[in-house]
Each structure stands twice: as C-alpha cells, then as structure tokens.
C-alpha cells in the first residue's frame, strides 16, 4: 500500500540520521580524522584495501570511518566506489624480488642470505594489554641501524630451486589473457590465475579458517612458512600514448610462500610443492591463509584426492567474497511478507491434512 | 627500473626513454607537498594547455604465482592522469598513484619541460635531484629501522 511506503521513507530517513549521530558518538570526544585512521589503524586500512580490491589508503580510511569500524561494511563501500572509476589499463606484474624489504622471515632456513628481519611484528609481544598506552602514547622511537637492508633480497624458494628441490614457478605466455573475475563470470574448473585473484579479494576469516582446516588434517599438505616478506614494490604501467612502461608509484605488499610436501612423477623426482599468498599492505595472516588454501586448491593439479572442503575450488571460491556473502545473508532482513504469507498458507494446509489423518487414525482404533 | 618493451629503438632513443622513465618515476613517487614546494620555488614557469584534464581512474596491479610464475590480477590501484602541452612544444604526461589532480598536472608539466633540452639541466637540479634525494632518504630510513630488527644468531659464539 502506498501509505505504508511513505511511512517507510520517513523511518529510513530518520534511521540514517540516527546512524550518523551514533557514528559520531559522544560529541564531547574529538572526531577521528582520516589521517588518524590511516596512520594509527593502518592494518585495518590494509585489510580494507586488500579485500576492497582498491589500493587507496585515504579512501579505505574514509570507508572505515563511515562504516563505524565495521571492516566488512568498509570493504563493501570501497568495492562500490571502485565500480565508479574507469580502468586505464593493466600494470606489469609487480616484482617482489626487488621489494624494499621491511620484514622478512623464514621458518625453513635459519641463516638464509640477507638474514631474518623481524620488522614490526606482534609475533614476540606478550599480548598483555598495555595500560601505558591507555594513558597516552609517549612518542615511541625505533632503533636505527647504521646501514640499511641489502637490496634485491633472494627469495627462499630460489635457494631450494638451485638444487631442484622445489617445483619451479615459470612465467606464463605473455600473449595470453589473464582471467579477471571483475570482468568475467567464474568458470570451473578454474585456472590458478582465477583462484589467486579470488583468494586475494577473499575474506580473511574464510581463508584463515580454511587454511587452519588443512593443518588439522582436512586436506593435509604439511606446510612450512618458506618465506614471508613485507615491503614496498613499484607499480609499473605502460600507457598506450607512451608505448613504454613507467612507474606510477609504490605499494606496500605482503607475500607468503608456503613450502609443502613432495610430488614427483616418472619424469620429475620428488620435489617440494608451493602455495602462494599476496596482499596489499601488511596482511600477514591473510597472506598465510591464502597460501595454504592456494596449495590445497592445487590438489587436482598434483593428482591428489580432493576430499576436504579447502580442496573443493567451487566451494572455496564461491563463498570467499564477504561482500557477496554479507549481501546474501543480510538480504534476509528485507521484507519477505508475501513469501511468508504463502508459507503460512502452506503450513496451515499441511497441518489440516495432518490433523485429518490423525482423526481418521483415531477413529479406526 | 622499468623494463623496455620495444626492441626497435636507436641507442639515443633508448637513452632518452630511460631518462624519461626515471624522471616520471620520481615525479610519481614524490610526496605531493615536496613537489609542490619545489615547483613554487621555480623562478620561471612556462604556460601550458591542458590536453587531458586530470582524471581519476585505476590500474590493475598484477602479481605472479610464487613471485615468478603465472600472472594473476591482485587488485586495482587508484591513479590520476593528466596531459599538458607547453606553449611552443612538448606534450607531458602525468600518471600518479592516488587521487591528487594537482600532483598529476604538475608531474605532466615537469615531464613536458624536461623534454625541452634548454630547460632540462636546470629542472633536474631544481626538482628531480631534490625529489630523488628525499625518496632515497625516506627509503634508507625505513630500511635502517628494518635492519635494526635483523636476527643475529651467531653473536654469542663469535670472537677469538
């Protein structure tokens, strides 16, 4: 009915005003600036950029502010904004071997060339709440070494590759297109490019849980964190009007290479196999989950049994996107009055039938 | 540094292209505030026509499986581009990550000016060299902080 629609309009408008007020919180407390979010909630910004699939720290900070810190909502906002922008083209693949490394660890080699760089990490903190921080952050000062980190740090996988102990990751044919799920519908079986793009945008919680499931035995792949590195890489792009590639800026990325148990064949002696994770910003847990799931999804390529959920690519890929998942779950809140009326009619009819059947049975006794 | 795509270039063209790749990279990576300050300090500035208004868009960033293998689409980066033409000369392009229109326009203007041989040396000194220095400093500072977190497993057993 028309009247009901008008009533809904006002309620929605007022709900949004209330939302704005609650977002702001107590007006006596200073308002958050985007700079504060970008600088002091930087890991939230990184997650929103990665899963929102758009590298822009200011926009991610705005999305976080607008979403009141609800990161999945912020990811939705960034994805929606993304659709309003034209795409100038596709960049050259980033070269993580040339990364300006700020953190680099390996669980497979103690003394790897270039060394273990802890960088800024929660790993060795005691996870005790810091009440000094609650009282106000005294300007912390990092230690500064006399020299920087050596450049062009070798990947751990290259060390194993010299001995032929690990499968090689060779470039694909540059003339072939690369699957893009923002332009094409998913096809199954999916190729690795489609899987990696899906996982790169995928929900961190989903990948964490699926990766964890593989460690607990659901598609066990015996992983070692071969290498995790975080740092800056250049983004190169060749504009048509120039005809040659130029660097258009730098992005921070996290890369994880998982080294997994062996596969061999009549032609190739047993080798370690690999799983790969890559994210925008510093999203280490996500990169590790992604690398575990990437390896699990390669089960078919290696002729392994595909019995566990993490090895089922359609199951994994079709449910990884938190914008889609959130949309479909939350649409249940929308009015389903007519559907529900139909169900009411059905359940009443079924009950009448059941009652009638019981009455006949009672009469027969 | 960027890799070369086309093979049919003379050594002069290749050198010219590498020079341009270098300054375009510096102009794109520079902090806008640094570029803006250096620009404002320039004694003489040419006039230009904006051939393409600053436009915000995206470039798809790609990775490779295992760092070296199959290409895949990682996600997009926000980019602003602009093209300008100097009154009597070169067309300059600005492609700059982020959404700062002025940054893209200044990058395009400096790119055009640097293509003008009579201006190049002065501009290199006034803009490109200081920006390069700032970027190198920033990178080295980050790198030295990371280096301070290097694990020294053998410190205990070293010695005579």
Coordinates of C-alpha atoms in Angstrom, one line a residue:
Chain A
X1 CA 0.0 0.0 0.0
X2 CA 1.2 3.5 -0.9
X3 CA 0.7 4.9 2.6
X4 CA 2.9 2.2 4.1
X5 CA 5.7 3.1 1.6
X6 CA 5.6 6.8 2.7
X7 CA 5.8 5.7 6.3
X8 CA 8.8 3.6 5.4
X9 CA 10.5 6.5 3.7
X10 CA 10.4 8.7 6.8
X11 CA 11.6 5.8 9.0
X12 CA 14.5 5.1 6.7
X13 CA 15.5 8.8 6.6
X14 CA 15.4 9.1 10.4
X15 CA 17.2 5.8 10.8
X16 CA 20.0 7.2 8.7
X17 CA 20.2 10.4 10.7
X18 CA 20.4 8.3 13.8
X19 CA 23.1 6.2 12.2
X20 CA 25.1 9.4 11.5
X21 CA 24.7 10.6 15.1
X22 CA 25.7 7.2 16.5
X23 CA 28.7 7.0 14.2
X24 CA 29.9 10.3 15.6
X25 CA 29.5 9.1 19.2
X26 CA 29.7 11.4 22.1
X27 CA 30.3 14.9 20.6
X28 CA 32.5 15.9 23.6
X29 CA 35.0 13.4 22.3
X30 CA 37.2 14.7 19.4
X31 CA 36.2 13.5 15.9
X32 CA 38.5 11.0 14.2
X33 CA 40.3 12.4 11.1
X34 CA 41.1 10.2 8.1
X35 CA 44.8 10.9 8.8
X36 CA 44.5 9.4 12.2
X37 CA 42.8 6.3 10.9
X38 CA 45.3 5.9 8.1
X39 CA 48.3 6.3 10.4
X40 CA 47.0 4.6 13.6
X41 CA 44.6 2.0 12.3
X42 CA 46.9 1.1 9.4
X43 CA 46.3 -2.7 9.5
X44 CA 42.5 -2.1 9.2
X45 CA 43.2 0.2 6.3
X46 CA 45.4 -2.6 4.7
X47 CA 42.7 -5.2 5.1
X48 CA 40.0 -2.9 3.6
X49 CA 42.3 -2.1 0.6
X50 CA 43.1 -5.8 0.0
X51 CA 39.5 -7.2 0.2
X52 CA 38.0 -4.0 -1.2
X53 CA 40.4 -4.6 -4.1
X54 CA 41.5 -1.0 -4.4
X55 CA 44.8 0.4 -3.2
X56 CA 44.0 3.9 -1.8
X57 CA 44.7 4.4 1.9
X58 CA 42.7 7.6 2.1
X59 CA 39.6 6.1 0.7
X60 CA 40.0 3.0 2.9
X61 CA 40.3 5.3 5.9
X62 CA 37.1 7.1 4.8
X63 CA 35.3 3.8 4.4
X64 CA 36.4 2.7 7.9
X65 CA 35.2 5.9 9.4
X66 CA 31.9 5.8 7.5
X67 CA 31.3 2.2 8.5
X68 CA 32.0 2.9 12.2
X69 CA 34.9 0.4 12.1
X70 CA 32.9 -2.4 10.6
X71 CA 35.5 -3.6 8.2
X72 CA 33.3 -5.8 6.0
X73 CA 31.0 -2.9 5.6
X74 CA 34.0 -0.7 4.8
X75 CA 35.1 -3.2 2.2
X76 CA 31.6 -3.1 0.6
X77 CA 31.9 0.8 0.4
X78 CA 35.3 0.6 -1.3
X79 CA 34.1 -2.0 -3.8
X80 CA 31.1 0.1 -4.6
X81 CA 33.3 3.2 -5.2
X82 CA 35.7 1.1 -7.3
X83 CA 32.9 0.5 -9.8
X84 CA 32.6 4.2 -10.5
X85 CA 36.2 4.6 -11.7
X86 CA 37.4 3.9 -15.3
X87 CA 40.3 1.4 -15.7
X88 CA 43.2 3.0 -17.5
X89 CA 44.8 -0.4 -18.1
X90 CA 46.7 -3.3 -16.6
X91 CA 50.0 -2.9 -14.8
X92 CA 53.1 -5.0 -15.3
X93 CA 53.4 -7.8 -12.8
X94 CA 55.0 -6.5 -9.6
X95 CA 58.5 -7.8 -9.0
X96 CA 58.7 -8.9 -5.3
X97 CA 62.3 -9.9 -5.7
X98 CA 63.0 -6.1 -6.0
X99 CA 61.0 -5.3 -2.9
X100 CA 62.3 -2.8 -0.5
X101 CA 62.0 -5.3 2.3
X102 CA 60.9 -4.2 5.8
X103 CA 60.2 -7.6 7.2
X104 CA 61.4 -11.0 6.0
X105 CA 61.3 -14.2 7.9
X106 CA 61.7 -17.9 7.0
X107 CA 60.8 -20.9 9.1
X108 CA 62.8 -23.2 6.8
X109 CA 66.3 -21.6 6.9
X110 CA 67.9 -20.0 10.0
X111 CA 70.8 -18.5 8.0
X112 CA 69.3 -17.5 4.8
X113 CA 71.2 -14.9 2.6
X114 CA 70.0 -11.5 3.7
X115 CA 69.0 -12.8 7.1
X116 CA 65.9 -12.8 9.1
X117 CA 64.4 -9.4 9.6
X118 CA 61.6 -9.2 12.1
X119 CA 60.4 -5.8 11.1
X120 CA 57.4 -4.5 13.1
X121 CA 55.6 -7.6 14.3
X122 CA 53.2 -8.7 17.0
X123 CA 54.8 -12.1 17.0
X124 CA 57.1 -11.6 20.0
X125 CA 54.8 -9.4 22.0
X126 CA 53.3 -10.9 25.2
X127 CA 49.7 -10.0 24.3
X128 CA 49.3 -8.2 27.6
X129 CA 47.1 -5.1 27.5
X130 CA 49.3 -2.1 27.7
X131 CA 47.8 0.3 30.2
X132 CA 50.5 2.9 29.5
X133 CA 49.1 3.1 26.0
X134 CA 45.7 3.8 27.5
X135 CA 47.1 6.7 29.4
X136 CA 48.6 8.3 26.3
X137 CA 51.2 7.2 23.8
X138 CA 54.6 8.6 24.5
X139 CA 56.3 9.1 21.2
X140 CA 58.0 5.7 20.6
X141 CA 61.3 5.6 18.9
X142 CA 62.5 2.8 16.7
X143 CA 66.2 1.7 16.7
X144 CA 68.1 2.7 13.6
X145 CA 71.0 0.5 12.3
X146 CA 74.0 2.2 10.7
X147 CA 73.2 0.5 7.4
X148 CA 70.1 -0.3 5.5
X149 CA 68.9 -3.8 4.5
X150 CA 70.7 -5.2 1.5
X151 CA 68.7 -4.7 -1.7
X152 CA 67.5 -7.4 -4.1
X153 CA 67.0 -10.0 -1.5
X154 CA 66.8 -13.5 -2.8
X155 CA 63.6 -15.5 -2.4
X156 CA 63.9 -18.6 -0.2
X157 CA 62.3 -20.6 -3.0
X158 CA 65.2 -19.7 -5.3
X159 CA 67.6 -21.3 -2.8
X160 CA 65.7 -24.6 -3.0
X161 CA 65.3 -24.2 -6.7
X162 CA 69.1 -24.2 -7.2
X163 CA 69.1 -27.8 -6.0
X164 CA 66.0 -28.7 -8.0
X165 CA 64.3 -29.5 -4.7
X166 CA 61.2 -27.4 -5.3
X167 CA 58.8 -27.1 -8.2
X168 CA 59.6 -24.2 -10.4
X169 CA 57.1 -21.3 -10.9
X170 CA 57.7 -20.4 -14.6
X171 CA 56.1 -17.3 -16.2
X172 CA 53.0 -18.0 -18.4
X173 CA 52.8 -16.8 -22.0
X174 CA 52.7 -13.0 -22.0
X175 CA 50.4 -13.0 -25.1
X176 CA 47.7 -14.9 -23.4
X177 CA 45.0 -13.0 -21.5
X178 CA 44.8 -13.3 -17.7
X179 CA 41.4 -14.2 -16.2
X180 CA 39.8 -11.3 -14.5
X181 CA 36.8 -12.0 -12.2
X182 CA 35.8 -8.4 -12.2
X183 CA 35.0 -8.7 -16.0
X184 CA 34.2 -12.4 -16.4
X185 CA 32.0 -14.9 -14.6
X186 CA 33.8 -17.7 -12.8
X187 CA 34.3 -20.9 -14.7
X188 CA 35.0 -24.3 -13.1
X189 CA 37.5 -25.9 -13.2
X190 CA 39.2 -22.5 -12.6
X191 CA 42.8 -21.8 -13.6
X192 CA 45.4 -20.7 -11.0
X193 CA 45.1 -17.0 -12.0
X194 CA 41.4 -17.1 -11.3
X195 CA 41.9 -18.8 -8.0
X196 CA 44.6 -16.4 -6.8
X197 CA 42.6 -13.3 -7.7
X198 CA 39.6 -14.8 -5.9
X199 CA 41.7 -15.6 -2.8
X200 CA 43.4 -12.1 -2.9
X201 CA 40.0 -10.5 -2.7
X202 CA 38.6 -13.2 -0.4
X203 CA 37.6 -12.8 3.3
X204 CA 40.5 -13.1 5.7
X205 CA 38.4 -15.1 8.2
X206 CA 37.3 -17.5 5.5
X207 CA 40.9 -18.1 4.3
X208 CA 42.2 -18.3 7.9
X209 CA 39.6 -21.0 8.8
X210 CA 40.1 -23.0 5.6
X211 CA 43.9 -22.8 5.9
X212 CA 43.6 -23.9 9.5
X213 CA 41.3 -26.8 8.5
X214 CA 44.1 -28.1 6.1
X215 CA 46.6 -28.0 9.0
X216 CA 44.2 -30.0 11.2
X217 CA 44.0 -32.8 8.6
X218 CA 41.2 -31.8 6.2
X219 CA 43.4 -31.9 3.1
X220 CA 46.7 -32.0 4.9
X221 CA 49.5 -30.5 2.9
X222 CA 52.4 -30.3 5.5
X223 CA 53.3 -26.7 5.1
X224 CA 56.4 -24.7 6.2
X225 CA 56.4 -20.9 6.0
X226 CA 59.2 -20.8 3.5
X227 CA 59.2 -17.1 3.5
X228 CA 57.1 -14.1 4.5
X229 CA 58.1 -10.7 3.3
X230 CA 56.6 -7.2 3.6
X231 CA 57.8 -4.1 1.9
X232 CA 57.4 -1.7 -1.0
X233 CA 57.3 -2.5 -4.7
X234 CA 57.0 -0.2 -7.7
X235 CA 53.8 -0.4 -9.8
X236 CA 54.7 -0.2 -13.5
X237 CA 52.2 0.6 -16.2
X238 CA 52.6 1.2 -20.0
X239 CA 50.2 3.9 -21.1
X240 CA 49.1 3.5 -24.7
X241 CA 50.1 7.0 -25.6
X242 CA 53.7 6.5 -24.3
X243 CA 54.2 2.9 -25.5
X244 CA 56.7 2.1 -22.8
X245 CA 56.2 1.3 -19.1
X246 CA 56.6 3.9 -16.4
X247 CA 56.5 3.6 -12.6
X248 CA 53.4 5.3 -11.3
X249 CA 54.0 4.8 -7.6
X250 CA 54.8 2.3 -4.9
X251 CA 52.6 -0.1 -3.0
X252 CA 53.2 -2.0 0.2
X253 CA 52.6 -5.7 -0.2
X254 CA 52.8 -8.9 1.9
X255 CA 54.0 -12.0 0.3
X256 CA 53.9 -15.6 1.7
X257 CA 55.5 -18.6 0.1
X258 CA 54.4 -21.9 1.7
X259 CA 56.7 -24.9 1.1
X260 CA 54.7 -28.1 1.1
X261 CA 55.3 -31.8 0.8
X262 CA 56.5 -33.7 -2.1
X263 CA 55.3 -34.6 -5.5
X264 CA 57.2 -36.4 -8.2
X265 CA 56.5 -38.3 -11.3
X266 CA 58.2 -40.7 -13.7
X267 CA 59.9 -37.6 -15.3
X268 CA 60.5 -35.4 -12.2
X269 CA 62.0 -36.8 -9.0
X270 CA 60.1 -35.8 -5.8
X271 CA 60.1 -32.0 -5.1
X272 CA 58.6 -29.7 -2.6
X273 CA 55.4 -28.1 -3.8
X274 CA 54.3 -24.5 -3.3
X275 CA 51.4 -22.3 -2.2
X276 CA 51.3 -18.6 -2.7
X277 CA 49.8 -15.7 -0.9
X278 CA 49.9 -12.0 -1.8
X279 CA 48.0 -9.0 -0.4
X280 CA 48.1 -5.2 -0.4
X281 CA 49.6 -3.6 2.7
X282 CA 50.6 -5.7 5.7
X283 CA 48.1 -8.5 5.9
X284 CA 50.2 -11.4 7.1
X285 CA 47.6 -13.7 8.5
X286 CA 45.6 -13.3 5.3
X287 CA 48.7 -13.9 3.1
X288 CA 49.4 -17.1 5.0
X289 CA 45.8 -18.3 4.9
X290 CA 45.8 -17.6 1.2
X291 CA 49.0 -19.6 0.6
X292 CA 47.6 -22.6 2.5
X293 CA 44.4 -22.5 0.5
X294 CA 46.2 -21.9 -2.8
X295 CA 48.1 -25.1 -2.2
X296 CA 45.0 -27.1 -1.1
X297 CA 43.3 -26.0 -4.3
X298 CA 46.2 -27.4 -6.4
X299 CA 45.3 -30.9 -5.3
X300 CA 43.8 -31.7 -8.7
X301 CA 47.0 -30.5 -10.5
X302 CA 49.0 -32.9 -8.4
X303 CA 46.6 -35.8 -8.8
X304 CA 45.7 -35.8 -5.0
X305 CA 42.4 -36.9 -3.6
X306 CA 40.1 -33.9 -3.3
X307 CA 38.0 -34.8 -0.3
X308 CA 38.4 -31.8 2.1
X309 CA 36.4 -28.5 1.9
X310 CA 39.6 -26.5 1.3
X311 CA 40.4 -28.6 -1.8
X312 CA 36.9 -28.0 -3.4
X313 CA 37.5 -25.0 -5.6
X314 CA 33.9 -24.2 -6.3
X315 CA 33.0 -24.4 -2.6
X316 CA 36.0 -22.2 -1.7
X317 CA 35.8 -19.7 -4.5
X318 CA 32.0 -19.3 -4.5
X319 CA 31.9 -18.4 -0.8
X320 CA 35.1 -16.4 -0.3
X321 CA 33.8 -13.0 -1.1
X322 CA 32.5 -11.2 2.0
X323 CA 30.6 -8.6 0.1
X324 CA 28.6 -11.2 -1.7
X325 CA 28.2 -13.4 1.4
X326 CA 27.2 -10.5 3.6
X327 CA 24.7 -9.3 0.9
X328 CA 23.0 -12.6 0.6
X329 CA 22.8 -13.3 4.3
X330 CA 21.7 -9.8 5.1
X331 CA 19.0 -9.7 2.4
X332 CA 17.1 -12.0 4.7
X333 CA 16.3 -8.8 6.7
X334 CA 14.4 -7.3 3.7
X335 CA 10.6 -7.6 3.7
X336 CA 9.5 -11.1 2.6
X337 CA 5.9 -10.5 3.6
X338 CA 4.4 -12.1 0.5
X339 CA 6.7 -15.1 0.6
X340 CA 5.9 -15.6 4.2
X341 CA 2.2 -15.3 3.6
X342 CA 2.5 -18.1 1.1
X343 CA 4.4 -20.2 3.5
X344 CA 1.8 -19.6 6.2
X345 CA -0.9 -20.9 3.8
X346 CA 1.2 -24.0 3.1
X347 CA 1.9 -24.8 6.7
X348 CA -1.8 -24.3 7.6
X349 CA -2.8 -26.6 4.8
X350 CA -0.2 -29.3 5.9
X351 CA -1.4 -29.1 9.5
X352 CA -5.1 -29.5 8.4
X353 CA -4.1 -32.6 6.4
X354 CA -2.1 -34.0 9.3
X355 CA -5.0 -33.4 11.7
X356 CA -7.4 -35.0 9.4
X357 CA -5.2 -38.0 9.0
X358 CA -4.8 -38.3 12.8
X359 CA -8.6 -38.1 13.2
X360 CA -9.1 -41.0 10.7
X361 CA -6.4 -43.0 12.5
X362 CA -8.1 -42.3 15.9
X363 CA -11.5 -43.3 14.5
X364 CA -10.0 -46.5 13.2
X365 CA -8.7 -47.6 16.6
Chain B
X1 CA 63.9 0.2 -13.1
X2 CA 61.2 -0.4 -15.7
X3 CA 62.0 -2.9 -18.4
X4 CA 62.0 -2.0 -22.1
X5 CA 59.2 -3.3 -24.3
X6 CA 60.0 -2.3 -27.8
X7 CA 63.2 -3.5 -29.4
X8 CA 63.3 -1.2 -32.4
X9 CA 64.9 1.8 -30.8
X10 CA 68.1 3.6 -31.5
X11 CA 70.6 3.9 -28.6
X12 CA 69.8 7.6 -28.4
X13 CA 66.1 6.9 -28.2
X14 CA 66.7 4.2 -25.6
X15 CA 68.8 6.6 -23.5
X16 CA 66.1 9.3 -23.9
X17 CA 63.4 6.8 -22.9
X18 CA 65.3 5.6 -19.8
X19 CA 65.9 9.2 -18.8
X20 CA 62.2 9.9 -19.1
X21 CA 61.2 6.7 -17.3
X22 CA 63.5 7.8 -14.4
X23 CA 62.1 11.3 -14.0
X24 CA 58.4 10.2 -14.5
X25 CA 59.0 7.6 -11.7
X26 CA 60.5 10.2 -9.4
X27 CA 57.6 12.6 -10.1
X28 CA 55.0 9.9 -9.4
X29 CA 56.6 8.6 -6.2
X30 CA 57.4 12.0 -4.7
X31 CA 55.3 13.4 -1.9
X32 CA 52.9 16.0 -3.4
X33 CA 54.0 18.5 -0.8
X34 CA 57.6 18.2 -1.8
X35 CA 56.9 18.6 -5.5
X36 CA 54.5 21.5 -4.8
X37 CA 57.1 23.4 -2.7
X38 CA 59.9 22.8 -5.3
X39 CA 57.5 23.9 -8.1
X40 CA 56.6 27.1 -6.3
X41 CA 60.2 27.9 -5.9
X42 CA 60.9 27.7 -9.6
X43 CA 61.8 31.2 -10.9
X44 CA 60.2 30.8 -14.3
X45 CA 57.3 28.7 -15.3
X46 CA 56.0 28.2 -18.8
X47 CA 52.4 28.4 -19.7
X48 CA 50.6 25.2 -21.0
X49 CA 47.4 23.9 -22.3
X50 CA 45.8 21.0 -20.5
X51 CA 45.3 18.4 -23.3
X52 CA 43.6 16.0 -21.0
X53 CA 42.1 17.2 -17.8
X54 CA 43.3 15.4 -14.7
X55 CA 41.2 12.2 -14.5
X56 CA 41.0 9.7 -11.7
X57 CA 40.9 6.0 -12.6
X58 CA 42.5 2.7 -11.8
X59 CA 45.3 0.5 -13.0
X60 CA 45.0 -3.3 -12.3
X61 CA 48.1 -4.4 -10.3
X62 CA 49.3 -7.9 -11.1
X63 CA 51.3 -10.4 -9.2
X64 CA 52.9 -13.7 -10.2
X65 CA 52.3 -17.1 -8.5
X66 CA 55.3 -17.8 -6.4
X67 CA 56.7 -14.3 -7.3
X68 CA 58.0 -15.6 -10.7
X69 CA 55.2 -17.7 -12.3
X70 CA 51.7 -17.4 -13.7
X71 CA 50.4 -13.8 -13.8
X72 CA 47.2 -13.0 -11.8
X73 CA 45.2 -9.9 -11.0
X74 CA 45.9 -8.8 -7.5
X75 CA 43.7 -5.7 -7.3
X76 CA 43.4 -2.2 -8.6
X77 CA 45.3 0.9 -7.5
X78 CA 43.8 4.4 -7.7
X79 CA 45.7 6.6 -10.3
X80 CA 45.3 10.1 -11.6
X81 CA 46.5 11.0 -15.1
X82 CA 46.8 14.3 -16.9
X83 CA 48.4 15.5 -20.2
X84 CA 49.6 19.0 -20.9
X85 CA 51.2 20.8 -23.8
X86 CA 53.7 23.6 -23.5
X87 CA 53.0 26.7 -25.5
X88 CA 55.7 26.0 -28.1
X89 CA 56.5 22.4 -27.5
X90 CA 56.4 19.1 -25.9
X91 CA 53.4 17.2 -24.5
X92 CA 53.9 15.9 -21.0
X93 CA 52.1 13.1 -19.2
X94 CA 51.5 12.6 -15.5
X95 CA 50.5 9.2 -14.2
X96 CA 50.4 9.3 -10.4
X97 CA 49.1 6.8 -7.9
X98 CA 46.4 8.3 -5.7
X99 CA 43.7 10.9 -6.4
X100 CA 45.6 14.2 -6.3
X101 CA 44.7 16.1 -9.5
X102 CA 47.3 18.8 -9.0
X103 CA 50.0 16.2 -8.5
X104 CA 49.2 14.7 -11.9
X105 CA 49.1 18.1 -13.6
X106 CA 52.4 19.2 -12.1
X107 CA 54.0 15.8 -13.0
X108 CA 52.8 16.3 -16.6
X109 CA 54.1 19.9 -16.7
X110 CA 57.5 18.9 -15.4
X111 CA 57.6 16.0 -17.8
X112 CA 56.9 18.3 -20.7
X113 CA 59.5 20.8 -19.5
X114 CA 62.2 18.1 -19.1
X115 CA 61.7 17.2 -22.7
X116 CA 62.7 20.7 -23.6
X117 CA 66.6 20.4 -23.9
X118 CA 67.2 24.1 -22.9
X119 CA 65.4 23.6 -19.6
X120 CA 66.4 20.1 -18.7
X121 CA 69.6 20.7 -16.7
X122 CA 68.1 23.5 -14.6
X123 CA 65.0 21.4 -13.9
X124 CA 67.0 18.3 -13.0
X125 CA 68.8 20.4 -10.4
X126 CA 65.7 22.3 -9.1
X127 CA 63.2 19.5 -9.0
X128 CA 64.3 15.9 -9.9
X129 CA 67.5 15.8 -7.9
X130 CA 66.0 17.1 -4.6
X131 CA 63.0 14.8 -5.0
X132 CA 65.3 11.8 -5.6
X133 CA 67.2 12.7 -2.5
X134 CA 64.1 12.9 -0.4
X135 CA 62.9 9.5 -1.7
X136 CA 66.3 7.9 -1.2
X137 CA 66.4 9.3 2.4
X138 CA 62.9 8.0 3.2
X139 CA 63.7 4.6 1.8
X140 CA 67.1 4.4 3.6
X141 CA 65.5 5.5 6.9
X142 CA 62.8 2.7 6.6
X143 CA 65.5 0.2 5.6
X144 CA 67.8 1.1 8.5
X145 CA 64.9 0.6 11.0
X146 CA 64.2 -2.8 9.5
X147 CA 67.9 -3.7 9.6
X148 CA 67.9 -3.0 13.3
X149 CA 65.5 -5.9 13.7
X150 CA 67.8 -8.4 12.0
X151 CA 68.2 -11.6 14.0
X152 CA 71.9 -12.3 14.8
X153 CA 72.0 -16.0 15.6
X154 CA 75.8 -16.2 15.9
X155 CA 76.6 -13.2 18.0
X156 CA 77.3 -15.4 21.1
X157 CA 80.0 -17.7 19.6
X158 CA 81.9 -15.0 17.7
X159 CA 85.3 -13.9 19.0
X160 CA 88.9 -15.0 19.1

